[in-house]
PDB file of C-alpha atoms in Angstrom:
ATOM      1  CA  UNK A 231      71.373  92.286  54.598  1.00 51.00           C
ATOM      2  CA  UNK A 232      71.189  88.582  55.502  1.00 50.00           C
ATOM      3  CA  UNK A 233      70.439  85.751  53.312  1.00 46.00           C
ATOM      4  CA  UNK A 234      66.951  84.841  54.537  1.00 45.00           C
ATOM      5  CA  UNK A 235      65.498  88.703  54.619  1.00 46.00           C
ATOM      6  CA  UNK A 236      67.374  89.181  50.980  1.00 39.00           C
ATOM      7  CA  UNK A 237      65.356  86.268  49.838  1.00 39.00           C
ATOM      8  CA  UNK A 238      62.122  87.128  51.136  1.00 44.00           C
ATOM      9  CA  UNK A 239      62.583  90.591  49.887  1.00 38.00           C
ATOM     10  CA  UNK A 240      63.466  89.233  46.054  1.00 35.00           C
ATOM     11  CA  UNK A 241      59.878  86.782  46.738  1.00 43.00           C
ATOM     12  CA  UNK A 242      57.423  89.480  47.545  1.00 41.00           C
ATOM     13  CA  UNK A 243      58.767  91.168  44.671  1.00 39.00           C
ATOM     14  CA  UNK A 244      58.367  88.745  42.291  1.00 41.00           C
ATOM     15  CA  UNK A 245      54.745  88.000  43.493  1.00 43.00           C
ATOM     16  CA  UNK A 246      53.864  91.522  43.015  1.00 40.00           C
ATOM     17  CA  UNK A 247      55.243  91.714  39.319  1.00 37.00           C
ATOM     18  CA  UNK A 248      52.018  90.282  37.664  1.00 38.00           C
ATOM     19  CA  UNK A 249      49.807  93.018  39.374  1.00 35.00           C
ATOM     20  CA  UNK A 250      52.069  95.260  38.467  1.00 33.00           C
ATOM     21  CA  UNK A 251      52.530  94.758  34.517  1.00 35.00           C
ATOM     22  CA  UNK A 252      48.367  94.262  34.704  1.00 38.00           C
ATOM     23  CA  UNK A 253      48.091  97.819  36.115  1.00 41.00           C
ATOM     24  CA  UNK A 254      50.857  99.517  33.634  1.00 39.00           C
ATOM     25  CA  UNK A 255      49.156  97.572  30.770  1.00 42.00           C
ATOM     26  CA  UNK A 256      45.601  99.379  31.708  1.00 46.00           C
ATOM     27  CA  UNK A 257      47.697 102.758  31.704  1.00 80.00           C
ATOM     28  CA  UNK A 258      49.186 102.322  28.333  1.00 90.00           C
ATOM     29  CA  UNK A 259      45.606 101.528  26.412  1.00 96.00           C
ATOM     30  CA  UNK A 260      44.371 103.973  28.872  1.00 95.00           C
ATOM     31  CA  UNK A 261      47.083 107.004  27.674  1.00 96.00           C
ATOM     32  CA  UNK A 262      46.447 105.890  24.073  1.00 98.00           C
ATOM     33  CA  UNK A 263      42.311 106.794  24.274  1.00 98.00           C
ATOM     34  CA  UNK A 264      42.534 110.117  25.954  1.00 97.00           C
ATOM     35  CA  UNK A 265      41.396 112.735  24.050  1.00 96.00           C
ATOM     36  CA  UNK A 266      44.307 114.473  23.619  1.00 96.00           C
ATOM     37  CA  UNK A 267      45.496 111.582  21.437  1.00 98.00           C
ATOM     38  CA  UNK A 268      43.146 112.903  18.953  1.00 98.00           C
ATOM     39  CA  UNK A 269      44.733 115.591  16.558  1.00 97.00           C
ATOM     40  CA  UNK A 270      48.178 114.579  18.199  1.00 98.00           C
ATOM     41  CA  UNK A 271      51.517 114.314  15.878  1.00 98.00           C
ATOM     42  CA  UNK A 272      52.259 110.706  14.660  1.00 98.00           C
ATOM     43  CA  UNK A 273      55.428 110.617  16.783  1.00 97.00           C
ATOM     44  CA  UNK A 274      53.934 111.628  20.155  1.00 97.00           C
ATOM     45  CA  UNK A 275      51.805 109.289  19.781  1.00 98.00           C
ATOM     46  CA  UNK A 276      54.057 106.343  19.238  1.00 98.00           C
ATOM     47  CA  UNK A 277      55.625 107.417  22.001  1.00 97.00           C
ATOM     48  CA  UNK A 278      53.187 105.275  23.765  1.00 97.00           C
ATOM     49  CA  UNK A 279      51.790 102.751  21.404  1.00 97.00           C
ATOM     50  CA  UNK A 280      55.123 102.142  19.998  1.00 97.00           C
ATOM     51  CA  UNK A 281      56.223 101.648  16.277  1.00 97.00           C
ATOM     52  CA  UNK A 282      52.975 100.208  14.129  1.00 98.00           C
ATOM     53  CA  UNK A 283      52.883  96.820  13.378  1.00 97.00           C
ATOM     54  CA  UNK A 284      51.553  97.183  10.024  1.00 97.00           C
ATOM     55  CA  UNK A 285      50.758 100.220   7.935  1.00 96.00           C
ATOM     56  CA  UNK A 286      48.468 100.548   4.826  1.00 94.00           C
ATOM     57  CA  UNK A 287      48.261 104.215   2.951  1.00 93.00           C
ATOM     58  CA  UNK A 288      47.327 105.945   6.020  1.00 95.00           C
ATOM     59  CA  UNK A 289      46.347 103.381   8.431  1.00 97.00           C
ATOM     60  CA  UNK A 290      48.577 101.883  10.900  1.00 98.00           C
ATOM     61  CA  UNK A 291      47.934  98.838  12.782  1.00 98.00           C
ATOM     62  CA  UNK A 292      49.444  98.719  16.679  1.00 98.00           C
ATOM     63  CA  UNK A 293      49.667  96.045  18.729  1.00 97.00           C
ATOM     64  CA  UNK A 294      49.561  97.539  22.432  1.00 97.00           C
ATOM     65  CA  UNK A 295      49.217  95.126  25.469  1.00 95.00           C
ATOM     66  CA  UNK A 296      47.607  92.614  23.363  1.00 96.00           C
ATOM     67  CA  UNK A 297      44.905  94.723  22.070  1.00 97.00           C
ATOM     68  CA  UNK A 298      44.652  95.879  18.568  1.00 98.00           C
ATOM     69  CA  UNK A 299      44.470  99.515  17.976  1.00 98.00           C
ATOM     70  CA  UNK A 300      43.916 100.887  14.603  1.00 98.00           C
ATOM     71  CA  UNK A 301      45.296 104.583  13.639  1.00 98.00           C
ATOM     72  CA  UNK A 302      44.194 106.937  10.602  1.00 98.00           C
ATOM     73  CA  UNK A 303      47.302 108.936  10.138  1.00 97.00           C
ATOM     74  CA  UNK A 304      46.184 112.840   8.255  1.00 96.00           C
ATOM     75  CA  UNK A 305      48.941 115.015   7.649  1.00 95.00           C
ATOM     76  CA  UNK A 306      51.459 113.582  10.414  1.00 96.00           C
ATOM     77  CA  UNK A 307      48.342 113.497  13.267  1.00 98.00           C
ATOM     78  CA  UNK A 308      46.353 111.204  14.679  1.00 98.00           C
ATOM     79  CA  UNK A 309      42.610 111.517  12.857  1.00 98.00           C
ATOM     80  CA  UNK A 310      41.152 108.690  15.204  1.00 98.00           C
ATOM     81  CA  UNK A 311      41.460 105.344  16.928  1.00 98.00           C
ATOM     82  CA  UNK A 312      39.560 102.289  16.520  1.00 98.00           C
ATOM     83  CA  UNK A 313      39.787  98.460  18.835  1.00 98.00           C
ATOM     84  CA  UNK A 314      37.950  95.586  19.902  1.00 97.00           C
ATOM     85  CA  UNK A 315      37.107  95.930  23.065  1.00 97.00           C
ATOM     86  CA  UNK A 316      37.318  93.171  25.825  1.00 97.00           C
ATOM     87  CA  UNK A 317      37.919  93.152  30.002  1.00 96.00           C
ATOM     88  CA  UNK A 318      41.588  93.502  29.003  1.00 95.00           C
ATOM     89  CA  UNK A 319      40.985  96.091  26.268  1.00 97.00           C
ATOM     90  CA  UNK A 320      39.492  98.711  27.788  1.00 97.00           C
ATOM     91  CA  UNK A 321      38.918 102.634  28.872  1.00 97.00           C
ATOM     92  CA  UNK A 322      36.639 105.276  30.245  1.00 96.00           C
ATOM     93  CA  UNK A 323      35.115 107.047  27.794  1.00 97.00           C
ATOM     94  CA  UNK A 324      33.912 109.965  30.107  1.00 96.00           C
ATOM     95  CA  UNK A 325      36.839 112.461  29.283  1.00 96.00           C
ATOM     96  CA  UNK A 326      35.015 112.025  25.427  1.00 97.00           C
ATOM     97  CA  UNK A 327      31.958 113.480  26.461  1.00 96.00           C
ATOM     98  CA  UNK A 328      32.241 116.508  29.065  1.00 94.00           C
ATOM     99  CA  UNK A 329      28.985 117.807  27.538  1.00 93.00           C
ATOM    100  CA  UNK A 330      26.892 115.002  28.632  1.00 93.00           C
ATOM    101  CA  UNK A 331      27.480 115.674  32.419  1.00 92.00           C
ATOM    102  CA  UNK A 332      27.031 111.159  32.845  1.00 90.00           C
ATOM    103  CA  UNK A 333      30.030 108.794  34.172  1.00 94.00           C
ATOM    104  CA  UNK A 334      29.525 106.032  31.442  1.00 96.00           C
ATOM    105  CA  UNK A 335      30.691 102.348  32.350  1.00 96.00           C
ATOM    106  CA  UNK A 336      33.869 101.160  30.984  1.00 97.00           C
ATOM    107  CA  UNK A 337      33.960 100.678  27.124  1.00 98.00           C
ATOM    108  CA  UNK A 338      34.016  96.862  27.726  1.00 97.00           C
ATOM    109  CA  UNK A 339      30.557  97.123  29.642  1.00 98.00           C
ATOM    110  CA  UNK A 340      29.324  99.822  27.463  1.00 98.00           C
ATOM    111  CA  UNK A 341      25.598  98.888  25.921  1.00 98.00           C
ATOM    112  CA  UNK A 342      24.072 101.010  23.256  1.00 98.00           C
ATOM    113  CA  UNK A 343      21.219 101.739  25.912  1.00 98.00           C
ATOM    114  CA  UNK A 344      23.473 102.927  28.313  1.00 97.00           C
ATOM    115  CA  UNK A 345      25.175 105.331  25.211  1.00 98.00           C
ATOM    116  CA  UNK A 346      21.872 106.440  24.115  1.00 97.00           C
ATOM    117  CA  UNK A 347      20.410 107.353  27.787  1.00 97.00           C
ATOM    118  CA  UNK A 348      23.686 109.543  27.995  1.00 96.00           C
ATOM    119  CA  UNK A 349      23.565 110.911  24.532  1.00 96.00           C
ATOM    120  CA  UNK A 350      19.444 111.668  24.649  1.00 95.00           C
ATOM    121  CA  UNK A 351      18.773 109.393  21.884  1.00 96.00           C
ATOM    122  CA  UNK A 352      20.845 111.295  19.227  1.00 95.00           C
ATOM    123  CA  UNK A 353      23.318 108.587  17.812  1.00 96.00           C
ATOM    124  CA  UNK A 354      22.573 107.612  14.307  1.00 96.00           C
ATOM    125  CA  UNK A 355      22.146 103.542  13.896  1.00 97.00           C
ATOM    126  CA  UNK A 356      23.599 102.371  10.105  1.00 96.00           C
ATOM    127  CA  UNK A 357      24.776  98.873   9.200  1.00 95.00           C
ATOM    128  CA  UNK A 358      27.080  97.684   6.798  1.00 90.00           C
ATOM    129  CA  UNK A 359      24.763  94.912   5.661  1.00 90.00           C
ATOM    130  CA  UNK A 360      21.678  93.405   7.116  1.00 91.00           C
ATOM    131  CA  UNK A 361      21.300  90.665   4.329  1.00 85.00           C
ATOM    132  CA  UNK A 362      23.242  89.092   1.721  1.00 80.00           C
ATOM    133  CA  UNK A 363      26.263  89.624   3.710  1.00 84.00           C
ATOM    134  CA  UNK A 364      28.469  87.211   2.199  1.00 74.00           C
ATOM    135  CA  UNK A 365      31.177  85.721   3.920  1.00 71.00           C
ATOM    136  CA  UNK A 366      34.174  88.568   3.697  1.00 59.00           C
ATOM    137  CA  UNK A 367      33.899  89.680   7.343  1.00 71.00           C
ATOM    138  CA  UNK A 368      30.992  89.514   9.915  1.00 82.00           C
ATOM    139  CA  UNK A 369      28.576  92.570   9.517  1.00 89.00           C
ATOM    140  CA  UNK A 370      28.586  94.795  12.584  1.00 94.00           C
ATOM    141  CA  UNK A 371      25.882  97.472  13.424  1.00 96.00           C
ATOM    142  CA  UNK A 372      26.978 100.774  13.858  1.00 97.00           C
ATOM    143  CA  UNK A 373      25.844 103.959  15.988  1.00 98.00           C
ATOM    144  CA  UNK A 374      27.391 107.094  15.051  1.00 97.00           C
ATOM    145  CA  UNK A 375      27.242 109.879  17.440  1.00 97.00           C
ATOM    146  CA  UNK A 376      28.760 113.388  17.118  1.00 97.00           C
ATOM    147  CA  UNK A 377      29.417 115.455  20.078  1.00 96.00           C
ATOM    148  CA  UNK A 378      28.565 119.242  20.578  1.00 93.00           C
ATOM    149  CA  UNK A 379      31.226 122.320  20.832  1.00 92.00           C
ATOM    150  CA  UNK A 380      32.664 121.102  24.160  1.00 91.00           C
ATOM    151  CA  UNK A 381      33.538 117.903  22.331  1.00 93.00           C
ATOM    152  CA  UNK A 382      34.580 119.926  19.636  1.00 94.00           C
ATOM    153  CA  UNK A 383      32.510 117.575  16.937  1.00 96.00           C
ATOM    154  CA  UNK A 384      34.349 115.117  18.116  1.00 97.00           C
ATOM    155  CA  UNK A 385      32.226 111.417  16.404  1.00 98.00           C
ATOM    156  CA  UNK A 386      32.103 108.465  18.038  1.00 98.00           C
ATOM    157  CA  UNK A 387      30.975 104.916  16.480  1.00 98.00           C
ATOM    158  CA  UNK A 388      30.218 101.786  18.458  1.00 98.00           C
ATOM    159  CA  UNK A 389      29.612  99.069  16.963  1.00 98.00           C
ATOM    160  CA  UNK A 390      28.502  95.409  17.463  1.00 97.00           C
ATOM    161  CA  UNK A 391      28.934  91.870  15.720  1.00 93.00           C
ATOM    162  CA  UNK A 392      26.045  90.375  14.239  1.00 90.00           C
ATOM    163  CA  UNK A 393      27.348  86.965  14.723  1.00 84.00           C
ATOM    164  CA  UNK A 394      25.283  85.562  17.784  1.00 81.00           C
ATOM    165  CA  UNK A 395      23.468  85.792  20.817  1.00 91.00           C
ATOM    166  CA  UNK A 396      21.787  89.581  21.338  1.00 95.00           C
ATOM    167  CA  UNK A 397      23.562  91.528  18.897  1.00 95.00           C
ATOM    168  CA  UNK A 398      22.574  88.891  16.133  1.00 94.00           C
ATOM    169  CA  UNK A 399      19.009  88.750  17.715  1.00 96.00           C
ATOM    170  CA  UNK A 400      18.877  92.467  17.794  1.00 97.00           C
ATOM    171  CA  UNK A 401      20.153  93.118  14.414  1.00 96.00           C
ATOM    172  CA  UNK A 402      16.770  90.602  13.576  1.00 95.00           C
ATOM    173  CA  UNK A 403      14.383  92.465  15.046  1.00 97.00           C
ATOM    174  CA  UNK A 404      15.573  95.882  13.438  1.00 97.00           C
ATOM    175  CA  UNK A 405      15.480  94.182   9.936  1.00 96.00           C
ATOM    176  CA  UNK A 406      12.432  92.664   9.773  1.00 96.00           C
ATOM    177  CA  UNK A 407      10.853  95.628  11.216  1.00 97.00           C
ATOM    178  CA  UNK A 408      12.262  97.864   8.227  1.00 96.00           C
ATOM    179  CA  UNK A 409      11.328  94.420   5.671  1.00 96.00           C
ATOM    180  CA  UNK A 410       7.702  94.925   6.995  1.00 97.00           C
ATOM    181  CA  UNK A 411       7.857  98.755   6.142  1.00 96.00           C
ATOM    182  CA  UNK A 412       9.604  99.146   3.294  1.00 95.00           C
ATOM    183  CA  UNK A 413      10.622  95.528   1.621  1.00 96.00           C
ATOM    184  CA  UNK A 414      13.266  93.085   1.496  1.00 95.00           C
ATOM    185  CA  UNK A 415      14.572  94.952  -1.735  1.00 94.00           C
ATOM    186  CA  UNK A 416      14.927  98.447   0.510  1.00 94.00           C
ATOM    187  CA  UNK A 417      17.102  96.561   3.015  1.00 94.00           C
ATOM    188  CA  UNK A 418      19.158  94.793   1.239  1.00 92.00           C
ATOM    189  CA  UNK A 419      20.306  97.469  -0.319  1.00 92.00           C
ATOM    190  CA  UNK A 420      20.931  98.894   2.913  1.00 92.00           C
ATOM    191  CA  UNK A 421      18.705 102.124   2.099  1.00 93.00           C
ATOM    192  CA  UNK A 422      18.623 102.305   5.722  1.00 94.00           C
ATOM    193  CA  UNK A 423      21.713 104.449   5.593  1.00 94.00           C
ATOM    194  CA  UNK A 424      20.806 107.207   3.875  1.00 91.00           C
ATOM    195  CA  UNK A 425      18.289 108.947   5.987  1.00 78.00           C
ATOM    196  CA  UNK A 426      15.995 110.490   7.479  1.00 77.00           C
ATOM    197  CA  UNK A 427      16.705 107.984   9.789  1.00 85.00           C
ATOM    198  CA  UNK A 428      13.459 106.715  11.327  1.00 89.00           C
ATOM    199  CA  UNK A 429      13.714 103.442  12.194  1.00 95.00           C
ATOM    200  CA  UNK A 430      16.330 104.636  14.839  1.00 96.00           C
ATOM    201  CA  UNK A 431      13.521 103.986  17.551  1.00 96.00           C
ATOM    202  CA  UNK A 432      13.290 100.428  16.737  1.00 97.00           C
ATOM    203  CA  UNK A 433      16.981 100.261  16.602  1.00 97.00           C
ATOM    204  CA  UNK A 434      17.013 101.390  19.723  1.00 98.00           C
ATOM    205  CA  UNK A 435      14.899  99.164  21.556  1.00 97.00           C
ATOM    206  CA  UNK A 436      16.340  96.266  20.160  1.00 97.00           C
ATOM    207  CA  UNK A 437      20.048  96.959  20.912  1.00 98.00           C
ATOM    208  CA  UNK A 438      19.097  98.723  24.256  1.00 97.00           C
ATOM    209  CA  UNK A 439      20.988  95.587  26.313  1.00 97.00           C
ATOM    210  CA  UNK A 440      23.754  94.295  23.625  1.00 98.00           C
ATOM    211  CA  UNK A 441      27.227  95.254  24.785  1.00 97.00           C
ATOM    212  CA  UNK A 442      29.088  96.498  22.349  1.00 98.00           C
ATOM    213  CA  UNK A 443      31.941  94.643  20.567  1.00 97.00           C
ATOM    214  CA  UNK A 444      34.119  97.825  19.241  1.00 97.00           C
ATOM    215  CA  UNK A 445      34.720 101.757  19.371  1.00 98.00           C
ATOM    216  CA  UNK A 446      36.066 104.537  16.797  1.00 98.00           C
ATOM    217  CA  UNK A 447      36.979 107.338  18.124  1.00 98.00           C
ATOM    218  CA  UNK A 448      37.735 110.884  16.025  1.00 98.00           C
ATOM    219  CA  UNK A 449      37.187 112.929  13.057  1.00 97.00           C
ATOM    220  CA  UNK A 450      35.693 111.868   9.783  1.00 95.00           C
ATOM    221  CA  UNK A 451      35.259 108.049  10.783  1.00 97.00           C
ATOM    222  CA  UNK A 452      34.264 105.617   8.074  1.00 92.00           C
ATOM    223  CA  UNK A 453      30.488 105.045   7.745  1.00 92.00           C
ATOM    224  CA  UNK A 454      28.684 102.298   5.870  1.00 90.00           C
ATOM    225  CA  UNK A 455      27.145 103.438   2.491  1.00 87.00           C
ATOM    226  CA  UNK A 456      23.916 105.117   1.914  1.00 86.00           C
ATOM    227  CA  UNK A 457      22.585 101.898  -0.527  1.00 74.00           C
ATOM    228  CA  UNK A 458      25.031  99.148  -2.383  1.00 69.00           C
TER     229      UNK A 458
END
């Protein structure tokens, strides 16, 4: 081969590289959340996500492409999966929900309207804290939803920050609505959690457009505390 073609050759290669590692870093979060990942041995799983960066009883921390992924380990398999989502975090969540017959939008564009549309309304909407948070970590909102016999229970929890913009607004609206109802005394001790759950509705409405900010995926996830 002569000089000049050889060189051109090595150039196009190099300026294909970047798409290249983009599109294999999509497939390895991607092969992590499919849902045969979920009840899958410890070590067939790190055949993918690689050796955790930090574990903690029976949590393990991975670092995967730059996004955080966090593991329960039960008995050797993998109970579920947990990250922050972002454009460069992301998934399709469709092969999660075969039952619901809808093509949702990419985790990283998923809002809790969209979710609910697709679920008929029948994700439960709990919170960590809605006042006196303190300063530990930033309260998040949570909807739990649990999936039918062709997602064999499978639960899934998004959740969103209530640090600004809609989800704080949002998370606003739903407490004062419940303060009006039932008291400040009722909310702050998040009494909101322990069912029946029937300021869902308003929850609802208010987080219909906020975009939400993580996703657990699995079997027995953890849930906030009925009361504190």
């Amino acid at each position: 081969m002569k000089p000049c073609k050889l060189f051109a050759l090595v150039a196009t290669l190099a300026a294909t590289l970047p798409s290249m590692s983009a599109h294999a870093a999509d497939n390895r979060v991607a092969r992590i959340f499919d849902p045969e990942m979920i009840g899958a041995n410890l070590a067939y799983f790190e055949q993918v996500a690689g050796p955790a960066r930090n574990s903690y009883s029976d949590t393990n921390i991975y670092k995967v492409d730059g996004c955080e992924i966090t593991a329960r380990v039960s008995k050797g398999t993998i109970a579920w999966l947990r990250m922050d989502v972002s454009p460069s975090c992301s998934f399709n969540l469709t092969p999660f929900v075969p039952s619901l017959g809808a093509e949702l939008p990419p985790v990283h564009q998923l809002t809790f309207g969209s979710f609910d549309e697709a679920t008929r309304n029948s994700g439960r909407y709990m919170a960590d804290c809605l006042t006196q948070c303190g300063n530990a970590a930033d309260p998040v909102v949570q909807e739990l939803w649990q999936g039918s016999r062709a997602e064999m229970g499978l639960e899934i929890m998004l959740e969103a920050a209530q640090v600004e913009g809609p989800a704080l607004a949002a998370a606003d609206a739903w407490q004062q609505a419940m303060e009006q109802a039932e008291g400040t005394e009722w909310v702050s001790q998040a009494r909101f959690n322990c069912g029946p759950n029937k300021y869902d509705a308003i929850a609802r409405e208010a987080f219909r457009n906020v975009t939400i900010s993580s996703i657990s995926i699995g079997y027995k996830l953890l849930v906030p505390e009925c009361g504190r």
